[in-house]
PDB file of N, CA and C in Angstrom:
ATOM      1  N   THR Z   1      -3.594  69.370  73.603  1.00 92.00           N
ATOM      2  CA  THR Z   1      -4.468  70.099  74.527  1.00 92.00           C
ATOM      3  C   THR Z   1      -4.335  69.560  75.941  1.00 92.00           C
ATOM      4  N   LEU Z   2      -4.350  68.243  76.017  1.00 93.00           N
ATOM      5  CA  LEU Z   2      -4.214  67.575  77.351  1.00 93.00           C
ATOM      6  C   LEU Z   2      -2.894  67.960  78.011  1.00 93.00           C
ATOM      7  N   ALA Z   3      -1.795  67.905  77.231  1.00 94.00           N
ATOM      8  CA  ALA Z   3      -0.509  68.240  77.807  1.00 94.00           C
ATOM      9  C   ALA Z   3      -0.395  69.662  78.289  1.00 94.00           C
ATOM     10  N   ALA Z   4      -1.005  70.566  77.459  1.00 94.00           N
ATOM     11  CA  ALA Z   4      -0.992  72.012  77.864  1.00 94.00           C
ATOM     12  C   ALA Z   4      -1.782  72.242  79.094  1.00 94.00           C
ATOM     13  N   THR Z   5      -2.936  71.587  79.231  1.00 94.00           N
ATOM     14  CA  THR Z   5      -3.750  71.715  80.392  1.00 94.00           C
ATOM     15  C   THR Z   5      -3.029  71.191  81.718  1.00 94.00           C
ATOM     16  N   LEU Z   6      -2.458  70.026  81.516  1.00 94.00           N
ATOM     17  CA  LEU Z   6      -1.734  69.480  82.666  1.00 94.00           C
ATOM     18  C   LEU Z   6      -0.507  70.310  83.114  1.00 94.00           C
ATOM     19  N   ARG Z   7       0.171  70.881  82.123  1.00 94.00           N
ATOM     20  CA  ARG Z   7       1.323  71.712  82.484  1.00 94.00           C
ATOM     21  C   ARG Z   7       0.910  72.925  83.352  1.00 94.00           C
ATOM     22  N   ARG Z   8      -0.277  73.381  83.190  1.00 95.00           N
ATOM     23  CA  ARG Z   8      -0.804  74.502  83.997  1.00 95.00           C
ATOM     24  C   ARG Z   8      -1.191  74.079  85.417  1.00 95.00           C
ATOM     25  N   GLN Z   9      -1.378  72.803  85.677  1.00 94.00           N
ATOM     26  CA  GLN Z   9      -1.768  72.282  86.980  1.00 94.00           C
ATOM     27  C   GLN Z   9      -0.602  71.897  87.799  1.00 94.00           C
ATOM     28  N   PHE Z  10      -0.471  72.503  88.939  1.00 92.00           N
ATOM     29  CA  PHE Z  10       0.608  72.109  89.832  1.00 92.00           C
ATOM     30  C   PHE Z  10       0.282  70.850  90.539  1.00 92.00           C
ATOM     31  N   VAL Z  11       1.228  69.943  90.555  1.00 94.00           N
ATOM     32  CA  VAL Z  11       1.170  68.715  91.302  1.00 94.00           C
ATOM     33  C   VAL Z  11       2.514  68.483  92.007  1.00 94.00           C
ATOM     34  N   SER Z  12       2.461  68.407  93.347  1.00 95.00           N
ATOM     35  CA  SER Z  12       3.670  68.250  94.069  1.00 95.00           C
ATOM     36  C   SER Z  12       4.264  66.848  94.042  1.00 95.00           C
ATOM     37  N   GLY Z  13       3.429  65.856  93.657  1.00 97.00           N
ATOM     38  CA  GLY Z  13       3.865  64.477  93.611  1.00 97.00           C
ATOM     39  C   GLY Z  13       4.122  64.039  92.238  1.00 97.00           C
ATOM     40  N   THR Z  14       3.993  62.752  92.057  1.00 97.00           N
ATOM     41  CA  THR Z  14       4.240  62.064  90.800  1.00 97.00           C
ATOM     42  C   THR Z  14       2.999  61.943  89.934  1.00 97.00           C
ATOM     43  N   THR Z  15       3.202  62.017  88.609  1.00 98.00           N
ATOM     44  CA  THR Z  15       1.985  61.824  87.780  1.00 98.00           C
ATOM     45  C   THR Z  15       2.094  60.359  87.179  1.00 98.00           C
ATOM     46  N   HIS Z  16       1.181  59.561  87.434  1.00 98.00           N
ATOM     47  CA  HIS Z  16       1.094  58.159  86.952  1.00 98.00           C
ATOM     48  C   HIS Z  16       0.048  58.137  85.756  1.00 98.00           C
ATOM     49  N   ALA Z  17       0.495  57.575  84.654  1.00 98.00           N
ATOM     50  CA  ALA Z  17      -0.292  57.444  83.476  1.00 98.00           C
ATOM     51  C   ALA Z  17      -0.737  56.020  83.346  1.00 98.00           C
ATOM     52  N   VAL Z  18      -2.023  55.818  83.164  1.00 97.00           N
ATOM     53  CA  VAL Z  18      -2.587  54.529  82.789  1.00 97.00           C
ATOM     54  C   VAL Z  18      -2.906  54.778  81.292  1.00 97.00           C
ATOM     55  N   PHE Z  19      -2.252  53.969  80.413  1.00 97.00           N
ATOM     56  CA  PHE Z  19      -2.183  54.407  78.992  1.00 97.00           C
ATOM     57  C   PHE Z  19      -2.347  53.092  78.077  1.00 97.00           C
ATOM     58  N   GLY Z  20      -3.210  53.292  77.075  1.00 96.00           N
ATOM     59  CA  GLY Z  20      -3.320  52.292  76.058  1.00 96.00           C
ATOM     60  C   GLY Z  20      -3.861  52.993  74.819  1.00 96.00           C
ATOM     61  N   MET Z  21      -3.447  52.554  73.650  1.00 96.00           N
ATOM     62  CA  MET Z  21      -3.885  53.209  72.376  1.00 96.00           C
ATOM     63  C   MET Z  21      -4.132  52.198  71.312  1.00 96.00           C
ATOM     64  N   LEU Z  22      -4.883  52.689  70.283  1.00 96.00           N
ATOM     65  CA  LEU Z  22      -5.083  51.847  69.084  1.00 96.00           C
ATOM     66  C   LEU Z  22      -3.844  51.868  68.210  1.00 96.00           C
ATOM     67  N   ARG Z  23      -3.566  50.748  67.597  1.00 96.00           N
ATOM     68  CA  ARG Z  23      -2.384  50.519  66.818  1.00 96.00           C
ATOM     69  C   ARG Z  23      -2.298  51.558  65.613  1.00 96.00           C
ATOM     70  N   ASP Z  24      -3.368  51.928  65.069  1.00 96.00           N
ATOM     71  CA  ASP Z  24      -3.331  52.862  63.911  1.00 96.00           C
ATOM     72  C   ASP Z  24      -3.246  54.379  64.305  1.00 96.00           C
ATOM     73  N   LYS Z  25      -2.938  54.678  65.567  1.00 96.00           N
ATOM     74  CA  LYS Z  25      -2.780  56.039  66.015  1.00 96.00           C
ATOM     75  C   LYS Z  25      -1.314  56.381  66.126  1.00 96.00           C
ATOM     76  N   ASP Z  26      -0.942  57.655  66.323  1.00 97.00           N
ATOM     77  CA  ASP Z  26       0.387  58.064  66.469  1.00 97.00           C
ATOM     78  C   ASP Z  26       0.867  57.980  67.912  1.00 97.00           C
ATOM     79  N   ILE Z  27       1.144  56.727  68.340  1.00 97.00           N
ATOM     80  CA  ILE Z  27       1.464  56.489  69.775  1.00 97.00           C
ATOM     81  C   ILE Z  27       2.799  57.228  70.128  1.00 97.00           C
ATOM     82  N   VAL Z  28       3.775  57.186  69.357  1.00 98.00           N
ATOM     83  CA  VAL Z  28       4.994  57.871  69.695  1.00 98.00           C
ATOM     84  C   VAL Z  28       4.800  59.416  69.777  1.00 98.00           C
ATOM     85  N   GLY Z  29       3.976  59.955  68.866  1.00 97.00           N
ATOM     86  CA  GLY Z  29       3.703  61.470  68.917  1.00 97.00           C
ATOM     87  C   GLY Z  29       2.933  61.760  70.219  1.00 97.00           C
ATOM     88  N   VAL Z  30       1.998  60.975  70.618  1.00 97.00           N
ATOM     89  CA  VAL Z  30       1.255  61.269  71.840  1.00 97.00           C
ATOM     90  C   VAL Z  30       2.205  61.139  73.036  1.00 97.00           C
ATOM     91  N   VAL Z  31       2.991  60.092  73.064  1.00 98.00           N
ATOM     92  CA  VAL Z  31       3.975  59.978  74.172  1.00 98.00           C
ATOM     93  C   VAL Z  31       4.883  61.147  74.210  1.00 98.00           C
ATOM     94  N   GLN Z  32       5.441  61.558  73.074  1.00 97.00           N
ATOM     95  CA  GLN Z  32       6.320  62.695  73.057  1.00 97.00           C
ATOM     96  C   GLN Z  32       5.698  63.948  73.624  1.00 97.00           C
ATOM     97  N   ALA Z  33       4.404  64.163  73.342  1.00 96.00           N
ATOM     98  CA  ALA Z  33       3.648  65.327  73.913  1.00 96.00           C
ATOM     99  C   ALA Z  33       3.561  65.260  75.416  1.00 96.00           C
ATOM    100  N   MET Z  34       3.558  64.006  75.986  1.00 97.00           N
ATOM    101  CA  MET Z  34       3.323  63.827  77.385  1.00 97.00           C
ATOM    102  C   MET Z  34       4.529  63.451  78.220  1.00 97.00           C
ATOM    103  N   ARG Z  35       5.675  63.295  77.535  1.00 95.00           N
ATOM    104  CA  ARG Z  35       6.821  62.750  78.269  1.00 95.00           C
ATOM    105  C   ARG Z  35       7.377  63.646  79.342  1.00 95.00           C
ATOM    106  N   GLU Z  36       7.150  64.938  79.277  1.00 94.00           N
ATOM    107  CA  GLU Z  36       7.621  65.818  80.309  1.00 94.00           C
ATOM    108  C   GLU Z  36       6.646  65.889  81.506  1.00 94.00           C
ATOM    109  N   ILE Z  37       5.499  65.340  81.312  1.00 96.00           N
ATOM    110  CA  ILE Z  37       4.409  65.416  82.293  1.00 96.00           C
ATOM    111  C   ILE Z  37       4.309  64.140  83.096  1.00 96.00           C
ATOM    112  N   VAL Z  38       4.389  62.998  82.417  1.00 98.00           N
ATOM    113  CA  VAL Z  38       4.194  61.690  83.081  1.00 98.00           C
ATOM    114  C   VAL Z  38       5.513  61.185  83.702  1.00 98.00           C
ATOM    115  N   ASP Z  39       5.455  60.813  84.990  1.00 97.00           N
ATOM    116  CA  ASP Z  39       6.630  60.332  85.728  1.00 97.00           C
ATOM    117  C   ASP Z  39       6.637  58.836  85.744  1.00 97.00           C
ATOM    118  N   ARG Z  40       5.489  58.110  85.565  1.00 98.00           N
ATOM    119  CA  ARG Z  40       5.434  56.705  85.564  1.00 98.00           C
ATOM    120  C   ARG Z  40       4.373  56.222  84.757  1.00 98.00           C
ATOM    121  N   TRP Z  41       4.705  55.301  83.815  1.00 98.00           N
ATOM    122  CA  TRP Z  41       3.736  54.792  82.835  1.00 98.00           C
ATOM    123  C   TRP Z  41       3.292  53.335  83.213  1.00 98.00           C
ATOM    124  N   HIS Z  42       1.970  53.179  83.162  1.00 98.00           N
ATOM    125  CA  HIS Z  42       1.318  51.889  83.409  1.00 98.00           C
ATOM    126  C   HIS Z  42       0.523  51.553  82.097  1.00 98.00           C
ATOM    127  N   VAL Z  43       1.040  50.640  81.270  1.00 98.00           N
ATOM    128  CA  VAL Z  43       0.380  50.490  79.970  1.00 98.00           C
ATOM    129  C   VAL Z  43      -0.246  49.068  79.830  1.00 98.00           C
ATOM    130  N   ALA Z  44      -1.143  49.006  78.923  1.00 96.00           N
ATOM    131  CA  ALA Z  44      -1.875  47.737  78.771  1.00 96.00           C
ATOM    132  C   ALA Z  44      -2.413  47.672  77.296  1.00 96.00           C
ATOM    133  N   THR Z  45      -2.787  46.456  76.896  1.00 95.00           N
ATOM    134  CA  THR Z  45      -3.403  46.251  75.655  1.00 95.00           C
ATOM    135  C   THR Z  45      -4.902  46.479  75.862  1.00 95.00           C
ATOM    136  N   LEU Z  46      -5.579  47.171  75.026  1.00 94.00           N
ATOM    137  CA  LEU Z  46      -6.983  47.446  75.112  1.00 94.00           C
ATOM    138  C   LEU Z  46      -7.811  46.240  74.645  1.00 94.00           C
ATOM    139  N   HIS Z  47      -9.069  46.239  74.997  1.00 90.00           N
ATOM    140  CA  HIS Z  47      -9.928  45.077  74.677  1.00 90.00           C
ATOM    141  C   HIS Z  47     -10.603  45.183  73.274  1.00 90.00           C
ATOM    142  N   THR Z  48      -9.785  45.541  72.342  1.00 91.00           N
ATOM    143  CA  THR Z  48     -10.275  45.599  70.909  1.00 91.00           C
ATOM    144  C   THR Z  48      -9.147  45.097  70.028  1.00 91.00           C
ATOM    145  N   ALA Z  49      -9.581  44.503  68.847  1.00 93.00           N
ATOM    146  CA  ALA Z  49      -8.569  44.003  67.888  1.00 93.00           C
ATOM    147  C   ALA Z  49      -7.681  45.083  67.352  1.00 93.00           C
ATOM    148  N   ARG Z  50      -8.079  46.341  67.342  1.00 95.00           N
ATOM    149  CA  ARG Z  50      -7.288  47.460  66.813  1.00 95.00           C
ATOM    150  C   ARG Z  50      -6.222  47.919  67.779  1.00 95.00           C
ATOM    151  N   SER Z  51      -6.198  47.364  68.964  1.00 95.00           N
ATOM    152  CA  SER Z  51      -5.337  47.867  70.036  1.00 95.00           C
ATOM    153  C   SER Z  51      -3.866  47.536  69.716  1.00 95.00           C
ATOM    154  N   ALA Z  52      -2.992  48.461  70.100  1.00 96.00           N
ATOM    155  CA  ALA Z  52      -1.553  48.156  70.152  1.00 96.00           C
ATOM    156  C   ALA Z  52      -1.350  47.295  71.360  1.00 96.00           C
ATOM    157  N   THR Z  53      -0.483  46.331  71.294  1.00 96.00           N
ATOM    158  CA  THR Z  53      -0.211  45.502  72.456  1.00 96.00           C
ATOM    159  C   THR Z  53       0.548  46.337  73.472  1.00 96.00           C
ATOM    160  N   ALA Z  54       0.541  45.831  74.739  1.00 97.00           N
ATOM    161  CA  ALA Z  54       1.288  46.557  75.735  1.00 97.00           C
ATOM    162  C   ALA Z  54       2.797  46.650  75.374  1.00 97.00           C
ATOM    163  N   ASP Z  55       3.296  45.570  74.778  1.00 97.00           N
ATOM    164  CA  ASP Z  55       4.721  45.592  74.314  1.00 97.00           C
ATOM    165  C   ASP Z  55       4.930  46.665  73.228  1.00 97.00           C
ATOM    166  N   GLU Z  56       4.009  46.757  72.304  1.00 97.00           N
ATOM    167  CA  GLU Z  56       4.133  47.841  71.291  1.00 97.00           C
ATOM    168  C   GLU Z  56       4.077  49.236  71.894  1.00 97.00           C
ATOM    169  N   VAL Z  57       3.284  49.431  72.971  1.00 97.00           N
ATOM    170  CA  VAL Z  57       3.231  50.720  73.642  1.00 97.00           C
ATOM    171  C   VAL Z  57       4.498  50.940  74.325  1.00 97.00           C
ATOM    172  N   LEU Z  58       5.028  49.913  75.016  1.00 98.00           N
ATOM    173  CA  LEU Z  58       6.361  50.095  75.664  1.00 98.00           C
ATOM    174  C   LEU Z  58       7.434  50.487  74.649  1.00 98.00           C
ATOM    175  N   ALA Z  59       7.384  49.890  73.479  1.00 97.00           N
ATOM    176  CA  ALA Z  59       8.399  50.206  72.421  1.00 97.00           C
ATOM    177  C   ALA Z  59       8.209  51.705  71.924  1.00 97.00           C
ATOM    178  N   ALA Z  60       6.956  52.109  71.853  1.00 97.00           N
ATOM    179  CA  ALA Z  60       6.719  53.478  71.449  1.00 97.00           C
ATOM    180  C   ALA Z  60       7.151  54.458  72.517  1.00 97.00           C
ATOM    181  N   ILE Z  61       7.022  54.081  73.783  1.00 98.00           N
ATOM    182  CA  ILE Z  61       7.491  54.909  74.954  1.00 98.00           C
ATOM    183  C   ILE Z  61       9.063  55.094  74.743  1.00 98.00           C
ATOM    184  N   ALA Z  62       9.715  53.908  74.542  1.00 97.00           N
ATOM    185  CA  ALA Z  62      11.189  54.007  74.379  1.00 97.00           C
ATOM    186  C   ALA Z  62      11.544  54.864  73.151  1.00 97.00           C
ATOM    187  N   ALA Z  63      10.821  54.642  72.021  1.00 97.00           N
ATOM    188  CA  ALA Z  63      11.144  55.393  70.802  1.00 97.00           C
ATOM    189  C   ALA Z  63      10.900  56.890  70.927  1.00 97.00           C
ATOM    190  N   ALA Z  64      10.018  57.274  71.894  1.00 97.00           N
ATOM    191  CA  ALA Z  64       9.764  58.675  72.126  1.00 97.00           C
ATOM    192  C   ALA Z  64      10.832  59.308  73.072  1.00 97.00           C
ATOM    193  N   GLY Z  65      11.825  58.504  73.456  1.00 96.00           N
ATOM    194  CA  GLY Z  65      12.860  59.024  74.314  1.00 96.00           C
ATOM    195  C   GLY Z  65      12.522  59.189  75.730  1.00 96.00           C
ATOM    196  N   VAL Z  66      11.515  58.463  76.239  1.00 97.00           N
ATOM    197  CA  VAL Z  66      11.127  58.551  77.606  1.00 97.00           C
ATOM    198  C   VAL Z  66      12.045  57.759  78.488  1.00 97.00           C
ATOM    199  N   ASN Z  67      12.497  58.400  79.545  1.00 93.00           N
ATOM    200  CA  ASN Z  67      13.327  57.731  80.557  1.00 93.00           C
ATOM    201  C   ASN Z  67      12.610  57.308  81.805  1.00 93.00           C
ATOM    202  N   ALA Z  68      11.316  57.746  81.922  1.00 96.00           N
ATOM    203  CA  ALA Z  68      10.531  57.385  83.110  1.00 96.00           C
ATOM    204  C   ALA Z  68      10.216  55.887  83.146  1.00 96.00           C
ATOM    205  N   PRO Z  69      10.026  55.336  84.352  1.00 97.00           N
ATOM    206  CA  PRO Z  69       9.617  53.898  84.422  1.00 97.00           C
ATOM    207  C   PRO Z  69       8.335  53.618  83.628  1.00 97.00           C
ATOM    208  N   ALA Z  70       8.314  52.508  82.972  1.00 98.00           N
ATOM    209  CA  ALA Z  70       7.145  52.021  82.250  1.00 98.00           C
ATOM    210  C   ALA Z  70       6.980  50.581  82.467  1.00 98.00           C
ATOM    211  N   GLN Z  71       5.762  50.181  82.790  1.00 98.00           N
ATOM    212  CA  GLN Z  71       5.478  48.724  83.067  1.00 98.00           C
ATOM    213  C   GLN Z  71       4.233  48.337  82.335  1.00 98.00           C
ATOM    214  N   ALA Z  72       4.262  47.116  81.768  1.00 98.00           N
ATOM    215  CA  ALA Z  72       3.069  46.574  81.037  1.00 98.00           C
ATOM    216  C   ALA Z  72       2.233  45.692  81.951  1.00 98.00           C
ATOM    217  N   TYR Z  73       0.951  45.712  81.694  1.00 96.00           N
ATOM    218  CA  TYR Z  73      -0.048  44.910  82.431  1.00 96.00           C
ATOM    219  C   TYR Z  73      -0.936  44.159  81.450  1.00 96.00           C
ATOM    220  N   PRO Z  74      -1.611  43.128  81.884  1.00 93.00           N
ATOM    221  CA  PRO Z  74      -2.425  42.377  80.976  1.00 93.00           C
ATOM    222  C   PRO Z  74      -3.722  43.094  80.458  1.00 93.00           C
ATOM    223  N   ASP Z  75      -4.176  44.068  81.237  1.00 93.00           N
ATOM    224  CA  ASP Z  75      -5.341  44.787  80.761  1.00 93.00           C
ATOM    225  C   ASP Z  75      -5.388  46.167  81.508  1.00 93.00           C
ATOM    226  N   MET Z  76      -6.296  47.003  81.097  1.00 93.00           N
ATOM    227  CA  MET Z  76      -6.347  48.351  81.693  1.00 93.00           C
ATOM    228  C   MET Z  76      -6.688  48.324  83.135  1.00 93.00           C
ATOM    229  N   ARG Z  77      -7.566  47.449  83.596  1.00 93.00           N
ATOM    230  CA  ARG Z  77      -8.025  47.436  84.980  1.00 93.00           C
ATOM    231  C   ARG Z  77      -6.741  47.043  85.873  1.00 93.00           C
ATOM    232  N   ALA Z  78      -5.892  46.123  85.395  1.00 95.00           N
ATOM    233  CA  ALA Z  78      -4.689  45.804  86.131  1.00 95.00           C
ATOM    234  C   ALA Z  78      -3.725  46.956  86.178  1.00 95.00           C
ATOM    235  N   ALA Z  79      -3.601  47.692  85.083  1.00 96.00           N
ATOM    236  CA  ALA Z  79      -2.689  48.820  85.040  1.00 96.00           C
ATOM    237  C   ALA Z  79      -3.240  49.870  85.971  1.00 96.00           C
ATOM    238  N   TYR Z  80      -4.518  50.139  86.013  1.00 95.00           N
ATOM    239  CA  TYR Z  80      -5.135  51.095  86.927  1.00 95.00           C
ATOM    240  C   TYR Z  80      -4.979  50.694  88.400  1.00 95.00           C
ATOM    241  N   ALA Z  81      -5.138  49.430  88.657  1.00 95.00           N
ATOM    242  CA  ALA Z  81      -5.012  48.994  90.059  1.00 95.00           C
ATOM    243  C   ALA Z  81      -3.550  49.171  90.477  1.00 95.00           C
ATOM    244  N   ALA Z  82      -2.615  48.843  89.678  1.00 97.00           N
ATOM    245  CA  ALA Z  82      -1.161  48.988  89.997  1.00 97.00           C
ATOM    246  C   ALA Z  82      -0.796  50.444  90.133  1.00 97.00           C
ATOM    247  N   ALA Z  83      -1.309  51.351  89.334  1.00 97.00           N
ATOM    248  CA  ALA Z  83      -1.036  52.748  89.453  1.00 97.00           C
ATOM    249  C   ALA Z  83      -1.583  53.254  90.800  1.00 97.00           C
ATOM    250  N   ARG Z  84      -2.801  52.889  91.058  1.00 96.00           N
ATOM    251  CA  ARG Z  84      -3.399  53.351  92.309  1.00 96.00           C
ATOM    252  C   ARG Z  84      -2.612  52.906  93.540  1.00 96.00           C
ATOM    253  N   ALA Z  85      -2.153  51.658  93.467  1.00 97.00           N
ATOM    254  CA  ALA Z  85      -1.394  51.056  94.559  1.00 97.00           C
ATOM    255  C   ALA Z  85       0.010  51.745  94.788  1.00 97.00           C
ATOM    256  N   ALA Z  86       0.504  52.298  93.684  1.00 97.00           N
ATOM    257  CA  ALA Z  86       1.839  52.980  93.689  1.00 97.00           C
ATOM    258  C   ALA Z  86       1.731  54.407  94.106  1.00 97.00           C
ATOM    259  N   MET Z  87       0.601  54.978  94.129  1.00 97.00           N
ATOM    260  CA  MET Z  87       0.411  56.345  94.336  1.00 97.00           C
ATOM    261  C   MET Z  87       0.620  56.829  95.764  1.00 97.00           C
ATOM    262  N   GLY Z  88       1.185  58.016  95.910  1.00 96.00           N
ATOM    263  CA  GLY Z  88       1.240  58.670  97.192  1.00 96.00           C
ATOM    264  C   GLY Z  88       0.088  59.750  97.280  1.00 96.00           C
ATOM    265  N   LYS Z  89      -0.086  60.350  98.411  1.00 95.00           N
ATOM    266  CA  LYS Z  89      -1.208  61.258  98.607  1.00 95.00           C
ATOM    267  C   LYS Z  89      -1.173  62.463  97.690  1.00 95.00           C
ATOM    268  N   ASP Z  90      -0.002  62.933  97.285  1.00 97.00           N
ATOM    269  CA  ASP Z  90       0.135  64.116  96.483  1.00 97.00           C
ATOM    270  C   ASP Z  90       0.305  63.786  94.951  1.00 97.00           C
ATOM    271  N   ASP Z  91       0.048  62.556  94.590  1.00 98.00           N
ATOM    272  CA  ASP Z  91       0.236  62.117  93.220  1.00 98.00           C
ATOM    273  C   ASP Z  91      -0.985  62.390  92.379  1.00 98.00           C
ATOM    274  N   ARG Z  92      -0.804  62.338  91.084  1.00 97.00           N
ATOM    275  CA  ARG Z  92      -1.942  62.559  90.166  1.00 97.00           C
ATOM    276  C   ARG Z  92      -2.001  61.303  89.281  1.00 97.00           C
ATOM    277  N   LEU Z  93      -3.240  60.833  89.014  1.00 97.00           N
ATOM    278  CA  LEU Z  93      -3.528  59.707  88.230  1.00 97.00           C
ATOM    279  C   LEU Z  93      -4.218  60.182  86.944  1.00 97.00           C
ATOM    280  N   LEU Z  94      -3.630  59.738  85.757  1.00 96.00           N
ATOM    281  CA  LEU Z  94      -4.142  60.112  84.508  1.00 96.00           C
ATOM    282  C   LEU Z  94      -4.421  58.885  83.654  1.00 96.00           C
ATOM    283  N   VAL Z  95      -5.641  58.700  83.192  1.00 95.00           N
ATOM    284  CA  VAL Z  95      -5.999  57.581  82.285  1.00 95.00           C
ATOM    285  C   VAL Z  95      -6.329  58.159  80.922  1.00 95.00           C
ATOM    286  N   PHE Z  96      -5.520  57.829  79.921  1.00 94.00           N
ATOM    287  CA  PHE Z  96      -5.675  58.395  78.588  1.00 94.00           C
ATOM    288  C   PHE Z  96      -5.121  57.493  77.485  1.00 94.00           C
ATOM    289  N   GLY Z  97      -5.360  57.954  76.283  1.00 93.00           N
ATOM    290  CA  GLY Z  97      -4.849  57.256  75.055  1.00 93.00           C
ATOM    291  C   GLY Z  97      -5.900  56.874  74.130  1.00 93.00           C
ATOM    292  N   SER Z  98      -7.001  56.408  74.673  1.00 91.00           N
ATOM    293  CA  SER Z  98      -8.131  56.028  73.853  1.00 91.00           C
ATOM    294  C   SER Z  98      -9.424  56.005  74.659  1.00 91.00           C
ATOM    295  N   PHE Z  99     -10.564  56.133  73.948  1.00 88.00           N
ATOM    296  CA  PHE Z  99     -11.842  56.011  74.633  1.00 88.00           C
ATOM    297  C   PHE Z  99     -11.976  54.655  75.219  1.00 88.00           C
ATOM    298  N   TYR Z 100     -11.384  53.674  74.592  1.00 82.00           N
ATOM    299  CA  TYR Z 100     -11.457  52.269  75.121  1.00 82.00           C
ATOM    300  C   TYR Z 100     -10.670  52.183  76.441  1.00 82.00           C
ATOM    301  N   ALA Z 101      -9.574  52.866  76.588  1.00 88.00           N
ATOM    302  CA  ALA Z 101      -8.864  52.925  77.871  1.00 88.00           C
ATOM    303  C   ALA Z 101      -9.697  53.515  78.939  1.00 88.00           C
ATOM    304  N   VAL Z 102     -10.255  54.682  78.694  1.00 87.00           N
ATOM    305  CA  VAL Z 102     -11.057  55.390  79.703  1.00 87.00           C
ATOM    306  C   VAL Z 102     -12.281  54.658  79.984  1.00 87.00           C
ATOM    307  N   GLY Z 103     -12.921  54.083  78.945  1.00 84.00           N
ATOM    308  CA  GLY Z 103     -14.142  53.351  79.164  1.00 84.00           C
ATOM    309  C   GLY Z 103     -14.002  52.125  80.036  1.00 84.00           C
ATOM    310  N   ASP Z 104     -12.833  51.404  79.939  1.00 81.00           N
ATOM    311  CA  ASP Z 104     -12.589  50.298  80.790  1.00 81.00           C
ATOM    312  C   ASP Z 104     -12.567  50.675  82.215  1.00 81.00           C
ATOM    313  N   ILE Z 105     -11.957  51.867  82.580  1.00 83.00           N
ATOM    314  CA  ILE Z 105     -11.828  52.245  83.906  1.00 83.00           C
ATOM    315  C   ILE Z 105     -13.141  52.823  84.418  1.00 83.00           C
ATOM    316  N   LEU Z 106     -13.846  53.650  83.640  1.00 82.00           N
ATOM    317  CA  LEU Z 106     -15.076  54.096  84.059  1.00 82.00           C
ATOM    318  C   LEU Z 106     -16.172  53.089  84.286  1.00 82.00           C
ATOM    319  N   ALA Z 107     -16.082  51.978  83.547  1.00 81.00           N
ATOM    320  CA  ALA Z 107     -16.996  50.847  83.769  1.00 81.00           C
ATOM    321  C   ALA Z 107     -16.765  50.096  85.034  1.00 81.00           C
ATOM    322  N   HIS Z 108     -15.516  50.103  85.598  1.00 72.00           N
ATOM    323  CA  HIS Z 108     -15.168  49.376  86.760  1.00 72.00           C
ATOM    324  C   HIS Z 108     -14.075  50.187  87.553  1.00 72.00           C
ATOM    325  N   PRO Z 109     -14.535  51.354  88.157  1.00 65.00           N
ATOM    326  CA  PRO Z 109     -13.514  52.224  88.792  1.00 65.00           C
ATOM    327  C   PRO Z 109     -12.902  51.701  90.120  1.00 65.00           C
ATOM    328  N   GLU Z 110     -13.364  50.647  90.617  1.00 67.00           N
ATOM    329  CA  GLU Z 110     -12.807  50.085  91.940  1.00 67.00           C
ATOM    330  C   GLU Z 110     -11.383  49.889  91.937  1.00 67.00           C
TER     331      GLU Z 110
END
């Protein structure tokens, strides 16, 4: 549903994804659904024991056949800050993958 919605929204710039998921979810499947939409991946380990590590997420991105740049960060807030710093005025920022990922950013949006 997220991929379908984003495909309908025109963005002239780059889509940056801040992304983290739980280890027991279909990370490769989610990345495959989003690979045509996301231009740059900023990934991190979530603050829960069930989290996939940033390195596991990077491996899933590679396994999904993604050619877009992907960078690992120590936590979601660092990934979010890096994505914001890399953005241009016409770019889109997407935070997704888990409620933990979104919650980390909503708790500290600066």
